[in-house]
């Protein structure tokens, strides 16, 4: 089933944890970029991604336990081995570690995850009490009571609930309730003919989950059909991903009394009380149409159909942590059918994933101690400052924006908060109690602990020091409500960054990443938040119109890309990331020129026959090298706000005259967009 979480805007597809410390023995600039990977038979002016990446992709097939393989994934694999050393050391010493320490808790969690004999022996016993409570439901009131109590245990069902800064007052944390509850990736999967085979496979999957708990085949099929009809109704009331990108569709503040009028069957004050959530003045009922439909369904859907829906989701959420038949069925649909993965991960990777999901920041604390240097943090901060200077100049020189809007844009620029490496303070895990011998109980305990940690923030001032990613994540993000750009420790390594690399590689790698994240502050949705992180309009009407005319051209560019036969990139869904890439790469190029101006000897130096400008673009494309299974590509096209990697490699450079000049590309080449086709925004 589709398992979605609220996440901040991020640079890359969600694939990536990695080790900072791994580096080739020969870290000279010559060996930080291997020109033997370049395919000289391909013209860089017509297929730059192929020129840089085709040979590597051909020589590096996707491993059977993955849905894609590329730069991010290779780094993650290295990192997993480092993390494995950490958790295995914690596991072996947990019995005599300091009581209550994060080392002991990580050790218990990992050790119980590796104890397959105990997991097999338990079967599905861990969820029998939950299934019994579903069997006992007799009325809509019982349905609501079940949802409320299950949520209080940290297990979401039917909708999403959590805390986040108020869109209108970013210093205050409020409650948000939003649409959710679908088992397929998007609402379109429930009705469009393209996904009929997936719908059939989904119903069969639901039936098999039910059968694994002892339900007879015919009854399981009846219940699975009922769940499909139930979710199809939810889907009809749900917004699609392009609509969910818009802040106005994710925020709808109202009082509890107003919310109760929309959902009279759902008593919100009672729900909040059960969650120990401090909600008194009001909250965001973010998609009221969805909740109005839930209320109708509480009134007209038979209790047996509600039970089927709740039952199958209870099994589905638990399946990865139960015995092998459940794990295998979870894999068969979610990974193999939806994403094309050939084999399940080996057990240690599954157990390590659980540690990252349950205690990721605690593991990050141990990871940083082992891998991250003060030198890397200082060098990254220098690059951030150089990119900030370049971005400021670009804003000041815009010819399509009025002076009044520029002032607001520069206020936002001046307020960017960079975070590098790891948080200034670590989470307190002392209240989390884990067992040395019960995997499922540990997963549930961590889930409840993390849920309550999040809920406890509601009604309190926003903690602007907190991070939304763990240090071991090879990624970066921009948070519009904190106006912060965040770069975890693990991304500060090759191919993104190396203290031994020439400027071109660093600016084409981490420099472009930094610029990309800054660009999110000015993308089609991030630009709707001001310097303080509030959702207010700081644009003149004329400037907004000029901006949207330019972004429409960028959408059209990406709409034209076709990664699968008949399946195109959605230029609106990927708009924010594409704006980030275009503005970020331009700013990084400007910052490189500033650095080279101060170092003329470096500016004129060729490495392996390539100039600094060429190496800048070569490294940008190398970052996006990779391959993906067709099934995973289809799912990503429908759900992922990031364009496929091969188009990110070429999309921004093709709009930059500097690229054409660097590789002496002529007008008419595929990598040269000119005239009305050329996109210039930031």
XYZ file of C-alpha atoms in Angstrom:
682
model
C 0.000 0.000 0.000
C 0.990 3.598 -0.391
C 2.544 4.887 2.818
C 2.977 8.650 2.720
C 4.369 11.057 5.330
C 4.475 14.848 5.537
C 7.946 15.966 4.466
C 9.655 19.287 3.755
C 10.693 20.155 0.231
C 13.766 18.167 -0.594
C 16.402 18.075 -3.269
C 16.314 14.473 -4.350
C 14.170 11.400 -4.637
C 13.791 9.595 -1.361
C 16.626 7.156 -1.678
C 19.487 8.304 0.287
C 21.548 7.697 3.379
C 25.319 7.759 3.136
C 28.752 7.814 4.725
C 30.716 11.042 4.851
C 34.019 9.346 5.490
C 34.356 7.129 2.424
C 36.810 8.510 -0.149
C 39.151 7.052 -2.710
C 42.737 6.592 -1.631
C 43.838 8.987 -4.360
C 41.720 12.075 -3.748
C 43.484 14.357 -6.208
C 41.238 16.501 -8.428
C 42.108 14.244 -11.349
C 40.644 11.209 -9.619
C 37.634 12.902 -8.037
C 36.114 12.861 -11.518
C 36.905 9.882 -13.717
C 36.871 10.984 -17.344
C 36.898 7.333 -18.405
C 33.207 7.374 -17.513
C 32.541 9.851 -20.329
C 31.181 8.462 -23.581
C 33.102 10.353 -26.254
C 30.896 8.855 -28.988
C 27.968 10.938 -27.728
C 27.797 14.637 -28.553
C 27.420 16.581 -25.273
C 25.543 19.285 -27.163
C 22.762 16.859 -28.072
C 22.719 14.387 -25.171
C 24.672 15.697 -22.236
C 23.272 13.134 -19.831
C 24.329 10.338 -22.172
C 27.772 11.869 -22.659
C 28.382 11.965 -18.899
C 26.420 8.986 -17.626
C 25.586 6.407 -20.316
C 28.731 4.305 -19.842
C 28.367 4.253 -16.064
C 24.675 3.330 -16.241
C 25.392 0.510 -18.690
C 28.135 -0.858 -16.429
C 26.105 -0.580 -13.218
C 22.793 -2.470 -13.464
C 20.142 -2.041 -10.796
C 20.709 -4.526 -7.946
C 17.880 -7.010 -7.450
C 16.927 -5.553 -4.056
C 16.524 -2.012 -5.403
C 14.164 -0.124 -7.675
C 16.837 2.291 -8.920
C 20.599 2.678 -8.925
C 22.671 5.817 -9.290
C 24.955 8.242 -7.514
C 22.676 8.632 -4.511
C 22.119 4.905 -4.189
C 25.801 4.045 -4.423
C 26.527 6.521 -1.648
C 23.697 5.103 0.425
C 25.074 1.603 0.053
C 28.435 2.772 1.408
C 26.649 4.486 4.259
C 24.561 1.471 5.142
C 27.762 -0.451 5.722
C 29.004 2.259 8.094
C 25.658 2.346 9.884
C 25.657 -1.430 10.075
C 28.933 -1.308 11.977
C 27.390 1.162 14.422
C 24.201 -0.800 15.097
C 25.941 -4.170 15.259
C 28.378 -2.784 17.808
C 25.416 -1.409 19.767
C 23.629 -4.749 19.513
C 26.574 -6.803 20.729
C 27.169 -4.495 23.703
C 23.539 -3.715 24.600
C 23.495 -6.132 27.528
C 26.228 -4.278 29.365
C 25.750 -0.763 27.901
C 24.727 2.108 30.130
C 21.104 1.546 31.037
C 18.805 3.801 29.043
C 21.555 5.044 26.734
C 20.850 5.500 23.029
C 23.476 2.852 22.346
C 21.505 0.341 24.399
C 18.169 1.268 22.830
C 19.517 1.117 19.295
C 21.126 -2.202 20.202
C 17.845 -3.637 21.501
C 15.903 -2.417 18.476
C 18.370 -3.813 15.961
C 18.925 -7.100 17.814
C 15.208 -7.841 18.055
C 14.831 -6.959 14.381
C 17.497 -9.527 13.565
C 15.905 -12.236 15.722
C 13.974 -13.899 12.910
C 13.200 -17.006 14.953
C 11.286 -14.976 17.529
C 9.507 -12.982 14.812
C 8.443 -16.206 13.081
C 7.274 -17.768 16.321
C 5.067 -14.737 17.066
C 3.320 -14.977 13.684
C 0.564 -12.391 13.767
C -0.069 -12.695 17.504
C 1.087 -9.081 18.067
C -1.935 -7.682 16.209
C -4.600 -10.093 17.439
C -5.792 -7.665 20.163
C -6.122 -4.903 17.567
C -8.040 -7.171 15.210
C -10.315 -8.207 18.082
C -11.091 -4.566 18.807
C -12.087 -4.116 15.163
C -14.294 -7.214 15.338
C -16.047 -5.660 18.350
C -17.122 -2.516 16.456
C -20.910 -2.261 16.329
C -21.663 1.347 15.362
C -20.250 4.535 13.818
C -19.515 5.710 17.354
C -17.362 2.627 17.836
C -15.572 3.371 14.550
C -14.646 6.859 15.766
C -13.553 5.489 19.139
C -11.290 2.951 17.428
C -9.710 5.584 15.163
C -9.148 7.885 18.138
C -7.568 5.233 20.352
C -5.445 3.799 17.529
C -4.119 7.236 16.674
C -3.220 7.789 20.327
C -0.959 4.741 20.035
C 0.894 6.406 17.160
C -0.795 4.374 14.434
C -2.539 6.637 11.905
C -5.619 5.534 10.016
C -8.100 7.211 7.634
C -6.536 10.690 7.767
C -3.313 12.437 8.709
C -2.836 14.323 11.935
C 0.158 16.190 13.309
C 1.701 19.489 14.304
C 3.365 22.132 12.151
C 3.957 25.892 12.208
C 0.855 27.959 11.573
C 0.881 29.219 7.986
C -0.164 32.654 9.221
C 2.031 32.775 12.343
C 5.160 30.712 11.799
C 6.268 31.104 15.420
C 3.339 29.045 16.677
C 2.870 25.291 16.343
C -0.703 24.228 15.583
C -2.520 21.010 14.748
C -3.184 19.949 11.173
C -5.633 17.278 10.029
C -5.414 16.292 6.375
C -6.499 13.783 3.778
C -5.025 10.289 3.767
C -6.280 6.766 4.036
C -5.635 5.575 0.486
C -3.733 2.379 -0.194
C -2.820 3.270 -3.790
C -0.354 6.037 -4.669
C -2.791 8.754 -5.840
C -6.543 9.236 -6.369
C -6.104 8.672 -10.113
C -5.189 5.027 -9.521
C -8.777 4.309 -8.452
C -10.491 5.391 -11.659
C -8.160 5.853 -14.633
C -8.056 2.990 -17.157
C -4.237 3.091 -17.174
C -4.193 1.589 -13.676
C -6.790 -1.173 -14.023
C -4.188 -3.934 -13.675
C -2.817 -2.302 -10.538
C -6.351 -2.078 -9.083
C -6.879 -5.785 -9.715
C -3.514 -6.580 -8.111
C -4.354 -4.349 -5.147
C -7.641 -6.124 -4.408
C -5.879 -9.485 -4.634
C -3.200 -8.186 -2.258
C -5.799 -7.058 0.280
C -7.472 -10.446 0.128
C -4.173 -12.248 0.709
C -3.423 -10.090 3.751
C -6.786 -11.018 5.209
C -6.293 -14.705 4.436
C -2.988 -14.672 6.316
C -4.934 -13.887 9.499
C -7.207 -16.905 9.034
C -10.087 -15.378 7.094
C -11.576 -17.751 4.530
C -10.752 -17.030 0.896
C -14.299 -16.152 -0.208
C -14.849 -13.830 2.753
C -11.420 -12.238 2.206
C -12.306 -11.513 -1.433
C -15.642 -9.969 -0.374
C -13.925 -7.757 2.192
C -11.174 -6.737 -0.239
C -13.782 -5.672 -2.807
C -15.554 -3.685 -0.100
C -12.317 -1.925 0.835
C -11.682 -1.025 -2.795
C -15.130 0.567 -3.059
C -14.551 2.357 0.247
C -11.210 3.805 -0.852
C -12.553 4.747 -4.275
C -15.042 6.959 -2.497
C -12.285 8.507 -0.390
C -10.232 9.054 -3.543
C -13.058 10.979 -5.194
C -12.950 13.447 -2.292
C -9.142 13.724 -2.286
C -6.920 16.277 -3.974
C -4.294 15.051 -6.442
C -0.558 15.734 -5.868
C -0.425 18.854 -8.084
C -3.251 20.384 -6.034
C -1.629 19.379 -2.755
C 1.494 21.383 -3.606
C -0.437 24.630 -3.180
C -0.336 26.175 0.322
C -3.941 27.285 0.006
C -4.953 23.627 -0.274
C -2.933 22.575 2.764
C -4.173 25.142 5.276
C -7.724 25.824 6.381
C -7.800 27.189 9.918
C -11.044 26.994 11.870
C -12.375 26.636 15.381
C -13.246 23.259 16.860
C -16.917 24.187 16.695
C -16.622 25.002 12.983
C -14.882 21.695 12.346
C -17.578 19.808 14.248
C -20.185 21.238 11.865
C -18.315 19.678 8.945
C -17.862 16.346 10.754
C -20.642 15.973 13.347
C -19.783 12.280 13.772
C -16.189 13.192 14.667
C -15.986 15.105 17.934
C -12.695 16.940 17.569
C -12.320 18.045 21.191
C -12.521 14.416 22.303
C -10.035 13.381 19.628
C -7.541 16.056 20.700
C -7.947 15.142 24.366
C -7.184 11.496 23.617
C -4.032 12.544 21.741
C -2.956 14.842 24.597
C -2.849 17.624 22.015
C -3.092 21.203 23.240
C -5.751 22.456 20.843
C -8.044 25.123 22.242
C -8.352 28.033 19.794
C -8.526 26.048 16.574
C -6.615 24.003 14.030
C -6.230 23.468 10.303
C -8.822 21.117 8.832
C -6.773 21.247 5.696
C -9.038 19.519 3.164
C -12.614 20.029 4.398
C -14.144 18.239 1.404
C -12.336 15.068 2.392
C -13.526 15.253 5.985
C -17.085 16.029 4.933
C -17.000 12.801 2.900
C -15.656 10.865 5.896
C -18.582 12.127 7.919
C -21.069 11.068 5.244
C -19.462 7.638 5.189
C -19.797 7.332 8.942
C -23.491 7.850 8.371
C -24.158 5.652 5.352
C -21.425 3.008 5.046
C -22.286 -0.305 6.743
C -20.269 -1.112 9.844
C -19.019 -4.316 8.211
C -17.428 -2.286 5.410
C -15.777 0.026 7.929
C -14.461 -3.052 9.726
C -13.007 -4.443 6.513
C -11.227 -1.166 5.802
C -9.840 -0.817 9.333
C -8.899 -4.500 9.477
C -6.902 -4.547 6.274
C -5.047 -1.359 7.165
C -4.201 -2.693 10.608
C -2.675 -5.783 8.966
C -0.932 -3.735 6.293
C 0.725 -1.350 8.732
C 1.983 -4.254 10.835
C 2.985 -6.582 7.980
C 6.673 -5.523 7.663
C 7.194 -6.406 11.346
C 5.350 -9.738 11.430
C 6.384 -13.201 10.236
C 7.695 -13.897 6.739
C 4.382 -14.559 4.977
C 3.262 -11.043 5.908
C 6.591 -9.500 4.972
C 6.574 -11.301 1.645
C 3.040 -10.194 0.813
C 3.885 -6.601 1.740
C 6.911 -6.771 -0.557
C 5.021 -8.471 -3.391
C 2.617 -5.583 -3.864
C 4.323 -2.462 -2.535
C 7.794 -3.104 -3.890
C 7.424 -5.630 -6.712
C 4.078 -4.687 -8.290
C 4.212 -0.932 -7.745
C 7.964 -0.431 -8.115
C 9.404 -3.437 -9.927
C 11.839 -4.528 -7.211
C 13.023 -8.090 -7.895
C 14.090 -9.279 -4.463
C 13.533 -8.367 -0.841
C 16.360 -6.711 1.040
C 18.575 -8.880 3.192
C 17.558 -8.983 6.827
C 20.197 -6.643 8.233
C 19.096 -3.882 5.865
C 15.469 -4.330 6.897
C 16.396 -4.148 10.575
C 18.575 -1.110 9.930
C 15.696 0.594 8.113
C 13.609 0.089 11.244
C 16.294 1.728 13.361
C 16.392 4.718 11.008
C 12.608 5.019 10.974
C 12.278 4.632 14.744
C 15.422 6.258 16.157
C 17.007 7.934 13.145
C 18.219 11.015 14.959
C 19.760 8.927 17.745
C 21.605 6.862 15.157
C 22.628 10.146 13.533
C 24.233 11.227 16.783
C 26.465 8.144 16.736
C 27.055 8.523 13.003
C 28.301 12.105 13.315
C 30.696 11.142 16.077
C 32.270 8.643 13.704
C 32.269 10.455 10.349
C 31.885 14.237 10.332
C 34.712 16.756 10.630
C 34.729 20.397 11.675
C 36.744 21.134 8.519
C 33.898 19.902 6.319
C 31.389 22.054 8.184
C 33.535 25.174 7.847
C 34.169 24.651 4.133
C 30.460 24.042 3.514
C 29.595 27.258 5.337
C 31.999 29.159 3.084
C 30.245 27.731 0.041
C 26.848 28.677 1.477
C 28.018 32.255 1.947
C 29.393 32.393 -1.595
C 26.128 31.056 -3.008
C 24.167 33.563 -0.946
C 26.209 36.385 -2.426
C 25.659 35.083 -5.952
C 21.922 34.659 -5.430
C 21.633 38.173 -4.025
C 23.290 39.611 -7.111
C 20.964 37.668 -9.365
C 17.913 39.032 -7.542
C 19.252 42.579 -7.718
C 19.819 42.250 -11.469
C 16.403 40.850 -12.407
C 14.931 42.833 -15.274
C 11.354 41.607 -14.852
C 10.800 42.384 -11.162
C 9.866 45.756 -9.669
C 11.918 47.464 -6.985
C 9.252 46.946 -4.317
C 9.076 43.187 -4.840
C 12.873 42.983 -5.021
C 13.062 44.576 -1.585
C 10.842 41.834 -0.191
C 12.807 39.139 -2.032
C 16.048 40.495 -0.564
C 14.518 40.596 2.910
C 13.824 36.907 2.514
C 17.355 36.331 1.210
C 18.810 38.096 4.259
C 16.735 35.896 6.569
C 17.854 32.509 5.195
C 19.052 30.299 8.067
C 21.682 27.737 6.972
C 22.077 24.533 8.973
C 25.041 22.308 8.238
C 26.006 18.828 9.347
C 23.867 18.064 12.364
C 21.598 19.760 14.945
C 23.012 21.992 17.650
C 21.155 19.911 20.220
C 20.077 16.283 20.219
C 16.736 14.748 21.083
C 16.161 13.256 24.513
C 15.318 9.557 24.171
C 15.234 8.758 27.875
C 11.453 8.226 28.001
C 11.510 5.618 25.240
C 11.433 2.146 26.769
C 12.531 -0.753 24.588
C 12.818 -4.461 25.224
C 15.737 -6.797 24.494
C 13.383 -9.529 23.247
C 10.270 -8.160 21.472
C 10.651 -6.602 18.021
C 7.025 -5.722 17.376
C 6.607 -4.184 20.830
C 9.733 -2.104 20.233
C 8.447 -0.834 16.894
C 5.100 0.081 18.454
C 6.788 1.761 21.441
C 9.005 3.864 19.167
C 6.054 4.762 16.945
C 4.022 5.943 19.939
C 7.006 7.798 21.403
C 7.707 9.665 18.163
C 4.033 10.461 17.642
C 3.715 11.896 21.132
C 6.938 13.858 20.662
C 5.356 15.509 17.643
C 1.956 16.059 19.275
C 3.527 17.598 22.376
C 4.759 20.507 20.248
C 1.226 21.609 19.378
C 0.323 24.833 21.136
C 3.949 25.670 21.853
C 6.388 28.080 20.161
C 8.139 26.626 17.129
C 11.586 25.242 17.868
C 13.604 26.729 15.021
C 16.687 24.701 15.950
C 15.026 21.387 15.156
C 15.935 19.453 12.024
C 13.634 17.622 9.625
C 16.331 15.222 8.357
C 18.840 12.997 10.064
C 22.579 13.686 9.620
C 23.076 10.384 7.763
C 20.713 11.402 4.964
C 22.236 12.173 1.554
C 19.857 14.965 0.761
C 19.099 18.572 1.626
C 15.950 20.595 2.107
C 14.340 23.996 2.351
C 11.614 24.667 4.911
C 9.443 27.588 3.856
C 7.952 28.118 7.308
C 11.350 28.437 8.946
C 13.047 29.939 5.869
C 15.937 27.577 6.445
C 18.261 25.637 4.164
C 19.549 22.404 5.659
C 22.500 20.264 4.577
C 22.996 17.013 6.528
C 26.498 15.720 7.129
C 26.175 12.846 4.684
C 25.741 15.031 1.612
C 29.065 16.747 2.231
C 31.113 14.176 0.322
C 31.921 13.267 -3.299
C 30.402 13.667 -5.823
C 28.794 16.628 -4.068
C 31.713 17.928 -2.056
C 35.356 17.284 -1.236
C 37.947 19.499 0.408
C 40.416 18.067 -2.145
C 38.313 18.875 -5.210
C 38.815 21.767 -7.600
C 36.291 24.591 -7.345
C 34.422 23.458 -10.444
C 33.482 20.109 -8.952
C 32.399 21.568 -5.632
C 30.304 24.330 -7.185
C 28.782 21.936 -9.724
C 27.960 19.570 -6.866
C 27.205 20.932 -3.403
C 27.206 24.514 -4.708
C 24.291 23.731 -7.010
C 22.572 21.886 -4.150
C 22.909 24.961 -1.932
C 21.596 27.196 -4.701
C 18.755 24.739 -5.345
C 17.589 24.904 -1.743
C 17.763 28.700 -1.746
C 15.740 28.581 -4.943
C 12.904 26.831 -3.145
C 12.352 30.045 -1.249
C 11.445 31.608 -4.592
C 9.756 28.736 -6.408
C 6.084 28.714 -7.391
C 4.949 27.742 -3.869
C 7.866 28.786 -1.631
C 7.485 32.288 -3.015
C 4.108 32.478 -1.272
C 5.883 32.642 2.110
C 7.680 35.718 3.421
C 10.980 36.199 5.248
C 9.415 35.130 8.544
C 7.880 31.999 7.035
C 4.315 33.272 6.900
C 1.992 32.531 3.986
C 1.440 36.105 2.795
C 1.612 37.740 -0.626
C 4.673 39.979 -0.943
C 4.396 40.384 -4.723
C 2.844 43.055 -6.902
C 0.232 41.662 -9.267
C 2.352 42.579 -12.280
C 5.440 40.850 -10.906
C 3.500 37.709 -10.074
C 2.077 37.640 -13.581
C 5.563 38.021 -15.080
C 6.879 35.272 -12.823
C 4.092 32.869 -13.782
C 4.657 33.523 -17.486
C 8.236 32.383 -17.038
C 7.380 29.362 -14.921
C 4.792 28.295 -17.518
C 7.615 27.989 -20.045
C 9.562 25.807 -17.622
C 6.492 23.610 -17.099
C 6.148 23.222 -20.865
C 9.814 22.233 -21.135
C 9.417 19.410 -18.608
C 6.020 18.380 -19.950
C 7.832 17.501 -23.177
C 10.122 14.955 -21.511
C 8.974 11.340 -21.968
C 10.730 8.817 -19.688
C 8.313 5.998 -20.565
C 6.418 5.433 -23.829
C 3.392 7.700 -23.727
C 4.146 8.866 -20.178
C 5.450 12.408 -19.760
C 6.859 14.331 -16.842
C 4.258 16.502 -15.107
C 5.695 20.010 -15.352
C 3.313 21.347 -12.705
C 4.015 18.595 -10.183
C 7.787 19.023 -10.622
C 7.708 22.812 -10.939
C 9.248 23.649 -7.563
C 12.204 21.338 -8.021
C 12.788 22.504 -11.583
C 12.810 26.148 -10.498
C 15.227 25.184 -7.728
C 17.535 23.478 -10.218
C 17.484 26.331 -12.721
C 18.069 29.110 -10.213
C 20.485 27.057 -8.154
C 22.691 26.012 -11.043
C 22.853 29.579 -12.371
C 23.764 30.907 -8.933
C 26.380 28.189 -8.455
C 27.918 29.039 -11.835
C 28.084 32.724 -10.866
C 29.679 31.801 -7.545
C 32.269 29.700 -9.381
C 33.138 32.659 -11.587
C 33.560 34.833 -8.467
C 35.896 32.214 -6.972
C 37.905 31.873 -10.191
C 38.225 35.644 -10.515
C 40.070 35.582 -7.211
C 42.239 32.694 -8.396
C 43.296 33.353 -12.030
C 45.703 30.423 -12.054
C 42.882 27.996 -11.262
C 40.627 29.678 -13.821
C 42.987 28.934 -16.671
C 43.866 25.413 -15.580
C 42.554 22.368 -17.411
C 42.227 19.042 -15.622
C 42.195 15.961 -17.840
C 41.674 18.308 -20.777
C 38.532 19.938 -19.400
C 38.112 23.551 -18.312
C 36.649 24.639 -15.011
C 33.362 25.585 -16.718
C 33.159 22.173 -18.360
C 33.949 20.330 -15.125
C 31.264 22.362 -13.374
C 28.570 21.069 -15.736
C 30.083 17.577 -15.862
C 29.746 17.207 -12.114
C 26.196 18.548 -12.141
C 25.216 15.816 -14.595
C 27.172 13.163 -12.696
C 25.129 13.840 -9.577
C 22.020 12.742 -11.519
C 23.407 9.584 -13.091
C 21.257 6.553 -12.528
C 18.712 4.075 -13.760
C 15.237 3.178 -12.535
C 12.859 0.288 -13.079
C 9.867 1.131 -15.303
C 7.352 0.346 -12.557
C 9.116 2.649 -10.123
C 9.369 5.319 -12.804
C 5.614 5.209 -13.377
C 4.903 5.532 -9.674
C 7.354 8.433 -9.405
C 5.805 10.247 -12.364
C 2.508 10.221 -10.497
C 3.721 11.008 -6.998
C 7.201 12.533 -6.954
C 7.672 16.326 -7.195
C 11.147 15.664 -8.599
C 11.609 15.086 -12.319
C 13.419 11.901 -13.415
C 17.150 12.207 -12.879
C 18.151 12.114 -16.546
C 16.079 15.223 -17.226
C 17.421 17.073 -14.204
C 20.890 16.510 -15.678
C 19.952 18.417 -18.839
C 16.965 20.616 -17.957
C 18.730 23.531 -16.301
C 21.975 23.508 -18.369
C 20.028 23.623 -21.627
C 18.689 27.031 -20.575
C 22.132 28.442 -19.780
C 24.257 30.189 -22.445
C 27.264 29.380 -20.259
C 26.764 25.683 -21.016
C 26.626 26.253 -24.772
C 29.763 28.365 -24.559
C 31.617 25.837 -22.400
C 31.036 22.989 -24.848
C 30.945 25.158 -28.001
C 27.404 24.067 -28.830
C 25.784 25.600 -31.884
C 22.277 26.970 -32.239
C 19.862 24.169 -33.016
C 21.598 21.654 -30.754
C 19.263 19.892 -28.329
C 21.162 21.316 -25.366
C 20.751 24.888 -26.610
C 17.415 26.461 -25.809
C 17.177 29.960 -27.214
C 14.643 32.637 -28.013
C 11.161 31.951 -26.629
C 12.176 28.439 -25.576
C 14.890 29.627 -23.212
C 13.725 29.926 -19.609
C 15.142 32.627 -17.354
C 13.631 33.125 -13.912
C 16.022 33.826 -11.047
